[in-house]
Coordinates of C-alpha atoms and ligand atoms in Angstrom, one line a residue:
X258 CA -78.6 65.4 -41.4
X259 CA -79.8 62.4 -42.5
X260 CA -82.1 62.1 -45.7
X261 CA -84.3 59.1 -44.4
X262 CA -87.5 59.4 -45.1
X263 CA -89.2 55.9 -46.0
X264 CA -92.7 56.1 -47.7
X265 CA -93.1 56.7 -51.1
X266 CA -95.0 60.2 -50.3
X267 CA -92.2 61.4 -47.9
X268 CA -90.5 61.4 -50.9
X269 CA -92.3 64.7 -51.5
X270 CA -91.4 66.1 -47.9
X271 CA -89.1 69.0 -47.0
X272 CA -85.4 67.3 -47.0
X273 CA -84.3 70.1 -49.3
X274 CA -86.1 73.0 -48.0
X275 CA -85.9 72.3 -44.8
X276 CA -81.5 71.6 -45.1
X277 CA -81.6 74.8 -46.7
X278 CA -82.8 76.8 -44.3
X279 CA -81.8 75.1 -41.1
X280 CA -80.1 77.0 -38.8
X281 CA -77.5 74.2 -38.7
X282 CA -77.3 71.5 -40.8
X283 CA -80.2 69.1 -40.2
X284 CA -82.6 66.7 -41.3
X285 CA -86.2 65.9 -41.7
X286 CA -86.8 62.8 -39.9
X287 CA -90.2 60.3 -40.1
X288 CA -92.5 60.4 -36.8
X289 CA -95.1 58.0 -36.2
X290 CA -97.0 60.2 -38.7
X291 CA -95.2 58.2 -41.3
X292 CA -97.9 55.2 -39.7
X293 CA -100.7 57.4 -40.9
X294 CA -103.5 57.0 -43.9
X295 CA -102.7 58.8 -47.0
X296 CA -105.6 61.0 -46.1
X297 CA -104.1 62.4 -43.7
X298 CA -101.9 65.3 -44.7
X299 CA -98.3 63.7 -43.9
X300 CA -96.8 66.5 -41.4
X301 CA -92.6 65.7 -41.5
X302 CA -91.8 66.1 -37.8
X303 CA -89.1 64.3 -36.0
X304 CA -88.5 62.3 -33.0
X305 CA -87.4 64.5 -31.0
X306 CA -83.4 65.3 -30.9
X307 CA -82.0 62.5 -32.9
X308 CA -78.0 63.9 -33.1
X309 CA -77.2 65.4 -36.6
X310 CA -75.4 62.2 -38.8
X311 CA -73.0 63.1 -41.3
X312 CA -74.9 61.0 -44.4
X313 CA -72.2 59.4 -46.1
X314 CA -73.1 56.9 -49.2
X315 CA -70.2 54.7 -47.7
X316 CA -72.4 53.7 -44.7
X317 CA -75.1 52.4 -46.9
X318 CA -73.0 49.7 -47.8
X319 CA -71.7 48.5 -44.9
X320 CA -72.9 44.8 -44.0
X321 CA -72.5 43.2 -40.7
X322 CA -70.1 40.9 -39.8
X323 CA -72.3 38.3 -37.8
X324 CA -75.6 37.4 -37.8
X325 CA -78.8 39.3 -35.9
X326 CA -78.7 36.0 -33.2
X327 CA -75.1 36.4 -32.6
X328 CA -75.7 39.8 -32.8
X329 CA -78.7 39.5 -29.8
X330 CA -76.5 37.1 -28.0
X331 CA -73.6 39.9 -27.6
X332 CA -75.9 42.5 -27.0
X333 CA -77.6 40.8 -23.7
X334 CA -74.0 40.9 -22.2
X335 CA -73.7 44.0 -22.8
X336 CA -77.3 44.6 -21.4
X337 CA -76.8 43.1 -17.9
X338 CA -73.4 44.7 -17.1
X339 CA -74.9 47.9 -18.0
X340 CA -77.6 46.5 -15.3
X341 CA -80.9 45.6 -17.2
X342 CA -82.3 42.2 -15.0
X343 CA -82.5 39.0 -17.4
X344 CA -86.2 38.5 -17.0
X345 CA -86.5 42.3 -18.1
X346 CA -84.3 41.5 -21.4
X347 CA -85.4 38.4 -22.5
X348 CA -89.3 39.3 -22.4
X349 CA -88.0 42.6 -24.1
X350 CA -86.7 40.8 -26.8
X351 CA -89.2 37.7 -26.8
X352 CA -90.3 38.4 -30.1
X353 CA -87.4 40.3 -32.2
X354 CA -86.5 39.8 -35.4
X355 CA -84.6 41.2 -37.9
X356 CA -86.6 44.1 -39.5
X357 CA -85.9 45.0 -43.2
X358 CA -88.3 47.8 -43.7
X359 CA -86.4 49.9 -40.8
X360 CA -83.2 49.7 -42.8
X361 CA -84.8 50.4 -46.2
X362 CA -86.5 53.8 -43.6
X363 CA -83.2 54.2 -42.7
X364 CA -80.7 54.4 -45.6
X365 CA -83.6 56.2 -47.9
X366 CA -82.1 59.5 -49.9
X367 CA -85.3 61.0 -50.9
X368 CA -84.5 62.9 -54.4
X369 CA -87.1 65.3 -54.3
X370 CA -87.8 67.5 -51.9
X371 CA -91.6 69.2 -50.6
X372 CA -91.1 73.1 -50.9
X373 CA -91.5 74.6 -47.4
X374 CA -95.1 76.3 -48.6
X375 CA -96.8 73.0 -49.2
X376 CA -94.8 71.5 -45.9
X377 CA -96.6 74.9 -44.1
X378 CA -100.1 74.2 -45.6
X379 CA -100.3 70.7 -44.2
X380 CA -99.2 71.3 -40.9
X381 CA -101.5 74.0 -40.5
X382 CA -104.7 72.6 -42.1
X383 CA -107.8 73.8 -40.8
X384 CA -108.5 70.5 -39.1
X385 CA -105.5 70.4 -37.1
X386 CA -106.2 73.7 -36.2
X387 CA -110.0 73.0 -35.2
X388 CA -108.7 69.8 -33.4
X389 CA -106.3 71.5 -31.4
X390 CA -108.3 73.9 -30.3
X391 CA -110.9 71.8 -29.2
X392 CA -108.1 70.1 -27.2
X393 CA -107.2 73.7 -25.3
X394 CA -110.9 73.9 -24.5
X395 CA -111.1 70.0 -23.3
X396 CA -107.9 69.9 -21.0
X397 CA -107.7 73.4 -19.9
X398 CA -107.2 72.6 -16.1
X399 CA -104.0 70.2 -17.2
X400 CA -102.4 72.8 -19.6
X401 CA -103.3 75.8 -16.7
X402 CA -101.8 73.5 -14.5
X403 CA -98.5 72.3 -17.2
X404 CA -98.1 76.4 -17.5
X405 CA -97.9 77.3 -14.2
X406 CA -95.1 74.4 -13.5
X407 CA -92.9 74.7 -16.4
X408 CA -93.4 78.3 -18.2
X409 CA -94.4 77.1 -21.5
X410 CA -98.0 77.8 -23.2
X411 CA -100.6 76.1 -23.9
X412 CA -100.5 76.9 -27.7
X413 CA -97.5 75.3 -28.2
X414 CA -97.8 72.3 -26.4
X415 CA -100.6 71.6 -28.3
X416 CA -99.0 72.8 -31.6
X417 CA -96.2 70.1 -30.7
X418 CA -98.6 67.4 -29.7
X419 CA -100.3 68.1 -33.3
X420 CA -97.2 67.8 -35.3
X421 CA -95.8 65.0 -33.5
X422 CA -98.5 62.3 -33.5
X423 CA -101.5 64.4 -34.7
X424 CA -102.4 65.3 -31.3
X425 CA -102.0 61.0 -29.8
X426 CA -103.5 59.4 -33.0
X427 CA -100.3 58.7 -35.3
X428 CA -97.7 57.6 -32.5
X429 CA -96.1 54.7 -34.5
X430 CA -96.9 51.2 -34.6
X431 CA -93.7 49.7 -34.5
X432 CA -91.9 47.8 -31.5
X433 CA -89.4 50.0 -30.5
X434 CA -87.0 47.5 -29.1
X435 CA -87.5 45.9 -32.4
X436 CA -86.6 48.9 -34.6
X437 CA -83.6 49.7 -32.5
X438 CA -82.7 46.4 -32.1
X439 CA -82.4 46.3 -36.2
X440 CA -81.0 49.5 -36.1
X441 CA -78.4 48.5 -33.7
X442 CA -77.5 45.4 -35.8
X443 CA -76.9 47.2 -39.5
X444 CA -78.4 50.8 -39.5
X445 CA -76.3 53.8 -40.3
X446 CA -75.7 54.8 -36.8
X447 CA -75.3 51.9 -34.8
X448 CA -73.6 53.4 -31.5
X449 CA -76.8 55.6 -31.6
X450 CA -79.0 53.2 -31.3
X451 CA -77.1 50.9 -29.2
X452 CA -77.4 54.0 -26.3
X453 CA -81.4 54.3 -27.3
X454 CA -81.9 50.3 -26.6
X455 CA -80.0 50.3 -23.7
X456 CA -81.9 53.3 -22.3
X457 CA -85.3 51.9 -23.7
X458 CA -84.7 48.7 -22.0
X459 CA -84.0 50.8 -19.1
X460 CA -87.8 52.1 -19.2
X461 CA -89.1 48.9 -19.3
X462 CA -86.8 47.8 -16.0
X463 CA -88.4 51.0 -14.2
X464 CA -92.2 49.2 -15.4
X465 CA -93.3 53.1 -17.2
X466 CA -94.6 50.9 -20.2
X467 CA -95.0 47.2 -21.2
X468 CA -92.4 45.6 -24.4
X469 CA -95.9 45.1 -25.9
X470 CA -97.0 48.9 -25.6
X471 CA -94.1 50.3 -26.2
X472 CA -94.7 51.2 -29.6
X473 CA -92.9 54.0 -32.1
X474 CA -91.6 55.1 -35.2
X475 CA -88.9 52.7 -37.2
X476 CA -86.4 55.4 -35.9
X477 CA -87.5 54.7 -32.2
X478 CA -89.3 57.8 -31.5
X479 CA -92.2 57.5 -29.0
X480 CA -95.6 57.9 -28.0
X481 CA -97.5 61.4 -28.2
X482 CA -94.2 63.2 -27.9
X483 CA -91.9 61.2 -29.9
X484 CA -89.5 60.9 -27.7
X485 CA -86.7 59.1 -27.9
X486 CA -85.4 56.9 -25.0
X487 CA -82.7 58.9 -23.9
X488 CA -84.2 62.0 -23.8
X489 CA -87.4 60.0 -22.5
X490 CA -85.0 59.0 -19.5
X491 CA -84.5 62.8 -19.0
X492 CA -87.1 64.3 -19.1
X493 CA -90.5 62.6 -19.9
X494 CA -92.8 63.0 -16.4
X495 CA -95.6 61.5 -14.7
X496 CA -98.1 64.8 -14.5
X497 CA -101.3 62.7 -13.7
X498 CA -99.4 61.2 -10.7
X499 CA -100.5 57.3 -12.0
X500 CA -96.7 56.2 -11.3
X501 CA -96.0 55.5 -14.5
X502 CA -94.5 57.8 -17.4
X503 CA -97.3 57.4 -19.8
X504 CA -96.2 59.4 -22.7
X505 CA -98.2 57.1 -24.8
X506 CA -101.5 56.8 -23.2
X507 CA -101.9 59.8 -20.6
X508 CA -102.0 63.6 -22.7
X509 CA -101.3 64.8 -19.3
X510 CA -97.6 63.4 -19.1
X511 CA -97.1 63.7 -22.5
X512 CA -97.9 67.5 -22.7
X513 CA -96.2 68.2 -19.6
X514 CA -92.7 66.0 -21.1
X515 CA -93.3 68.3 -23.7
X516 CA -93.5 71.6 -21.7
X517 CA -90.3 70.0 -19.1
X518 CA -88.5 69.4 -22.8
X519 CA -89.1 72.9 -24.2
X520 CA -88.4 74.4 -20.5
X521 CA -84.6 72.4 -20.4
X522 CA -84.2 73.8 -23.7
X523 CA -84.2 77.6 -23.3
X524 CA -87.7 78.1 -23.3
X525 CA -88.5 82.2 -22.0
X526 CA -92.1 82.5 -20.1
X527 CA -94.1 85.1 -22.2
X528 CA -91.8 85.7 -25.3
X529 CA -93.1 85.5 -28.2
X530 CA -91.2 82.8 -31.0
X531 CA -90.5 85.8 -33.1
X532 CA -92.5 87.6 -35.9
X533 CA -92.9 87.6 -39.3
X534 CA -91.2 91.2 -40.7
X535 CA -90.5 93.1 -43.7
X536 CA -87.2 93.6 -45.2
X537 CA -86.6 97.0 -46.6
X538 CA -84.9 97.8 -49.9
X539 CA -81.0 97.0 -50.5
X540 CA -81.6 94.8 -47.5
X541 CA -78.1 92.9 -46.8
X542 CA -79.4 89.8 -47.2
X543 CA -76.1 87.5 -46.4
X544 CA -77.2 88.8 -42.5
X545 CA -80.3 85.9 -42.6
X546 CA -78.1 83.4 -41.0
X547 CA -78.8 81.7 -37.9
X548 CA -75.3 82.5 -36.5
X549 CA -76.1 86.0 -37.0
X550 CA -77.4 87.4 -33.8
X551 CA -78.4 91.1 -32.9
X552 CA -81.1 92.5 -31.1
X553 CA -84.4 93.3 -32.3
X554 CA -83.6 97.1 -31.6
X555 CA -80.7 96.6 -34.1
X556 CA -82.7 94.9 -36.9
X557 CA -85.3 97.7 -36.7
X558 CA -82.2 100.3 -37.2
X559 CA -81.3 97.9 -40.4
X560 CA -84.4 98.4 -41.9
X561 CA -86.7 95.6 -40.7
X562 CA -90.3 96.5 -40.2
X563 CA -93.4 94.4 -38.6
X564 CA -95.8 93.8 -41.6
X565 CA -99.2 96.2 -42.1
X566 CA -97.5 98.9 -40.4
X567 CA -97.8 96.4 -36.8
X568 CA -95.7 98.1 -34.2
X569 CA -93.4 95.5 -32.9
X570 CA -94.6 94.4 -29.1
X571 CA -93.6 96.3 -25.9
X572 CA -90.0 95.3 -24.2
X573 CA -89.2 93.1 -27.3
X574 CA -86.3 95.6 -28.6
X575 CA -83.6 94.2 -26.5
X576 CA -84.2 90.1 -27.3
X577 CA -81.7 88.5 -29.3
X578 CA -83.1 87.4 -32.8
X579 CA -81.7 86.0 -36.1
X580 CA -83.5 86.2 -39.7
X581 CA -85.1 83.4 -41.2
X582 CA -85.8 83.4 -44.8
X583 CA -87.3 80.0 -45.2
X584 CA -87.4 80.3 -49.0
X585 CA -84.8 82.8 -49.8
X586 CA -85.0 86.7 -50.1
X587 CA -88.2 86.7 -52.4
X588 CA -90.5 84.5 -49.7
X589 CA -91.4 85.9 -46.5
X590 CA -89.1 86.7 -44.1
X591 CA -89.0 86.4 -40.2
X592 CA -87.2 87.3 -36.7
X593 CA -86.7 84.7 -34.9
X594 CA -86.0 84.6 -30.9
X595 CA -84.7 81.7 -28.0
X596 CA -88.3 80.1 -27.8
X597 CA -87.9 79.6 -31.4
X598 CA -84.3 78.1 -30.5
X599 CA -86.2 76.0 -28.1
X600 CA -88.1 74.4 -30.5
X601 CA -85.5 73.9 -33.1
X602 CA -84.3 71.6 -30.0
X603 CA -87.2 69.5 -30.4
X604 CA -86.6 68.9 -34.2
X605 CA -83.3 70.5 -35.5
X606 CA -85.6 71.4 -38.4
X607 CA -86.7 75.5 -38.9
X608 CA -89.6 74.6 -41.2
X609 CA -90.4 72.7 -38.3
X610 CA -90.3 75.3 -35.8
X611 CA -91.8 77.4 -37.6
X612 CA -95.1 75.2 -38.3
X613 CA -94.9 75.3 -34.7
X614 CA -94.5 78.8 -34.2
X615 CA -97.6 79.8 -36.5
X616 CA -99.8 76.7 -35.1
X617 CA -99.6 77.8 -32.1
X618 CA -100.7 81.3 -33.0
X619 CA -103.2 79.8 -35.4
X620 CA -105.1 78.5 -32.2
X621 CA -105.9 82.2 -31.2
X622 CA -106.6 83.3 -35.2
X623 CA -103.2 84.6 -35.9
X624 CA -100.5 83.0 -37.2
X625 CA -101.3 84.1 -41.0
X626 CA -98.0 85.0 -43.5
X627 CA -98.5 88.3 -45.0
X628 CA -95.3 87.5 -47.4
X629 CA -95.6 85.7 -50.9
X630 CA -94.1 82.5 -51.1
X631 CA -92.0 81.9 -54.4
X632 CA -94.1 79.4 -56.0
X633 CA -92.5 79.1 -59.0
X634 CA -89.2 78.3 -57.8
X635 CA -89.6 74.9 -56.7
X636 CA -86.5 73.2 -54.0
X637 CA -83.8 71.6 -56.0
X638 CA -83.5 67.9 -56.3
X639 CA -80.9 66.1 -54.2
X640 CA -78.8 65.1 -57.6
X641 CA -79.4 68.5 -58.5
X642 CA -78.0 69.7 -54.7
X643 CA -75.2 67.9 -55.3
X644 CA -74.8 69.2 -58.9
X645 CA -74.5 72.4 -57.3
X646 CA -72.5 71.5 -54.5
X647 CA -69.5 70.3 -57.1
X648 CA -70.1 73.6 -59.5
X649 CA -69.1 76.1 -56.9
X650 CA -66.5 73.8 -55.4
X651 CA -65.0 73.2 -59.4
X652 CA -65.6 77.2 -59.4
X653 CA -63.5 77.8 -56.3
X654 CA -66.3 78.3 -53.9
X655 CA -65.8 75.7 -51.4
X656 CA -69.0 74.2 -50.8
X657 CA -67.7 71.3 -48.6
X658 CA -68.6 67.6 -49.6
X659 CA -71.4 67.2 -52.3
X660 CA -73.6 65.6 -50.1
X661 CA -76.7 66.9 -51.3
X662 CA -76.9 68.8 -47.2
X663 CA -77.1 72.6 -47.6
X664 CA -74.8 73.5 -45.0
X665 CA -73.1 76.3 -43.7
X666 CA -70.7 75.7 -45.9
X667 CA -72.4 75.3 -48.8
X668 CA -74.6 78.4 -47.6
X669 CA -71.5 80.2 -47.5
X670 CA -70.2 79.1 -51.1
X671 CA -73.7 79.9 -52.8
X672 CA -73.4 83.7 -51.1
X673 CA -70.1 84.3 -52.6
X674 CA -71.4 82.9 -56.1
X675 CA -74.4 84.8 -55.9
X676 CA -72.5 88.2 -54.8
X677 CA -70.2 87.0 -58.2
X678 CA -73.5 87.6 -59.9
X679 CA -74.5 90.9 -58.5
X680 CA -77.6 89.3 -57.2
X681 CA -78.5 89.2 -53.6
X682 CA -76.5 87.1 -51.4
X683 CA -79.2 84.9 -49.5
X684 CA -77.4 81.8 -49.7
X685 CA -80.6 79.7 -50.6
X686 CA -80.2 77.6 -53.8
X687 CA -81.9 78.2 -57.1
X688 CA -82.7 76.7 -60.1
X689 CA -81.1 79.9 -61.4
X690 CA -77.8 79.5 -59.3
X691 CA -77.5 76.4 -61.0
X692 CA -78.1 77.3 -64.2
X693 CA -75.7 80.1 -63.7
X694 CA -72.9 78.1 -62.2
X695 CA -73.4 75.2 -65.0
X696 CA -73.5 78.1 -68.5
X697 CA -70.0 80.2 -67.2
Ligands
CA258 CA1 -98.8 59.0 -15.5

């Protein structure tokens, strides 16, 4: 997925650790909490489901071949016969122009990388977690109400709302139909956001927003949620019964989009997103990958215990779960289950989800990690991702293009170089992998 964070203190976000741990390969993209003050801890969310992009360095060099007018001019044909009005169109784009900070946003390739620990501590900072539950308290009756219609909890609507936009404040500042227009015209995926104008002037037609509201992230994520348009089309709802999709203004239709999002994408009423666990000793650890699935009952029989002696929760044996170890086999390890799936929907990221996952338990005082993160082994750099990436594929490991993306692939390569080692097969790069891979 795309490395594409913008601001100089994104640099410090999770590309690396969050790629290495994804369940499939994935990015960390901006939210509208790029828009916020540095004081603000900098959570890196997504919009929700922006498609995984192959990054390829050839892109960034691409120029167009006309200008943004002639540019505009072909795109309003192409507008109407998909059937947006004229008046809708030309107020839409009354003011565009050609932005150049959305491109810079775009074709960024952060080098270094924020380990998932630090990524953990500011998502869960006792303010967010103070804030959001004051927010269960304050719209109780909405949330009751959002629960009983779609099945999701309270805890982790909020928990979303928190990491999107910092619970409404951080929702991006940025015309939408501006940034996709730019994006449209020279970014890196211009068929995607082609679709995402075309369905954003599509919201406008249907009168859920004004051009002059409709405000986002330089990717085009919007409002509370972060929604993109498309998925906005789908699935964003009018819960205060106003008329009008407010995801932007009204916490009531943005939590409930949130809950119909999670709902269309697997969400189980009652299940818990996993559980942190305990791995015993000689653990397998090439079985911590996402496409590993087995039951809960099965990962107790392989040695995997609840922490503190917890017994695991009543009914929960037969649930399908894979095993996350966010920063390899010496960091704290967890089962994951569908609502965790659910959320990796949201943002294809599993730091993400899990930030999620413990926020939400934060709100009722649990959510702690008994597990010790490894805080001296810090994520590799991207040139040093991509270091390794050639080493095992120069050492007949087959890590797939060095792209600086942990992959499956590259996952796959780094397991059979660590099993060449006789150390444990994780498949999470270290700056001992690489050492060992650059001295044979
Ligand atoms: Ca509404």
């Amino acid at each position: 997925m795309p490395l594409c964070l913008s601001r100089r203190w994104h640099l410090r976000q999770l590309i690396a650790a969050s790629s290495l741990i994804l369940l499939v390969a994935c990015a960390e993209k901006p939210t509208a909490a790029d828009a916020q003050p540095l004081q603000t801890v900098p959570v890196a969310t997504a919009p929700a489901v922006i498609p995984p992009v192959v990054p390829t360095g050839e892109n960034l060099d691409i120029q167009p071949t006309q200008t943004f007018a002639e540019w505009q001019a072909g795109f309003r044909k192409e507008a109407l016969a998909a059937g947006i009005r004229a008046d809708v169109f030309d107020r839409a784009f009354a003011n565009v122009s050609f932005d150049e900070s959305v491109i810079r946003a775009d074709r960024s390739q952060p080098e270094f990388s924020r380990p998932v620990w630090e990524y953990l501590d500011g998502a869960l900072s006792p303010l967010r977690v103070r804030k959001g539950q004051a927010l269960i308290s304050q719209y109780a009756d909405t949330l009751q109400a959002i629960e009983q219609r779609y099945g999701v909890d309270r805890q982790a609507l909020v928990a979303v709302w928190g990491m999107e936009s910092n619970f409404g404040q951080f929702q991006g500042t940025k015309s939408v139909i501006n940034s996709l227009a730019t994006l449209a015209y020279e970014g890196r995926r211009p068929g995607f956001a082609h679709a995402q104008l075309i369905a954003a002037l599509q919201i406008l037609q249907q009168g859920d927003i004004t051009p002059e509201k409709m405000l986002g992230s330089w990717a085009g994520a919007m409002g509370q949620t972060q929604f993109i348009p498309t998925i906005y089309n789908t699935l964003a709802v009018d819960f205060d019964g106003d008329g009008r999709r407010d995801i932007w203004g009204s916490p009531a239709d943005a939590l409930a989009s949130t809950a119909h999002y999670l709902q269309s994408s697997g969400w189980q009423k009652g299940q818990p997103w996993g559980f942190e666990v305990q791995l015993a000793g000689g653990f397998n650890y090439a079985l911590a990958d996402g496409a590993i699935r087995k039951s809960v009952a099965e990962w107790l029989q392989l040695g995997v215990t609840l922490p503190n002696g917890e017994q695991m929760p009543a009914g929960a044996e037969h649930l399908s779960a894979a095993l996350l170890l966010p920063a390899g086999y010496r960091g704290p390890a967890f089962l994951i289950l569908d609502n965790f799936r659910a959320i990796l929907k949201y943002n294809n990221s599993s730091s993400y989800a899990l930030a999620i996952s413990l926020l939400s338990e934060r709100f009722s005082g649990g959510g702690l990690v008994s597990g010790t993160w490894p805080k001296d082994d810090l994520p590799l750099s991207r040139s040093e991702r991509i270091e390794l990436q050639n080493l095992l594929s120069t050492q007949n490991y087959e890590a797939g293009n060095a792209d600086g993306i942990i992959g499956a692939n590259t996952r796959k390569a780094i397991r059979s170089a660590q099993q060449s080692f006789g150390w444990p097969a994780d498949g999470y790069p270290t700056h001992k992998l690489l050492e060992g891979l650059r001295n044979r």
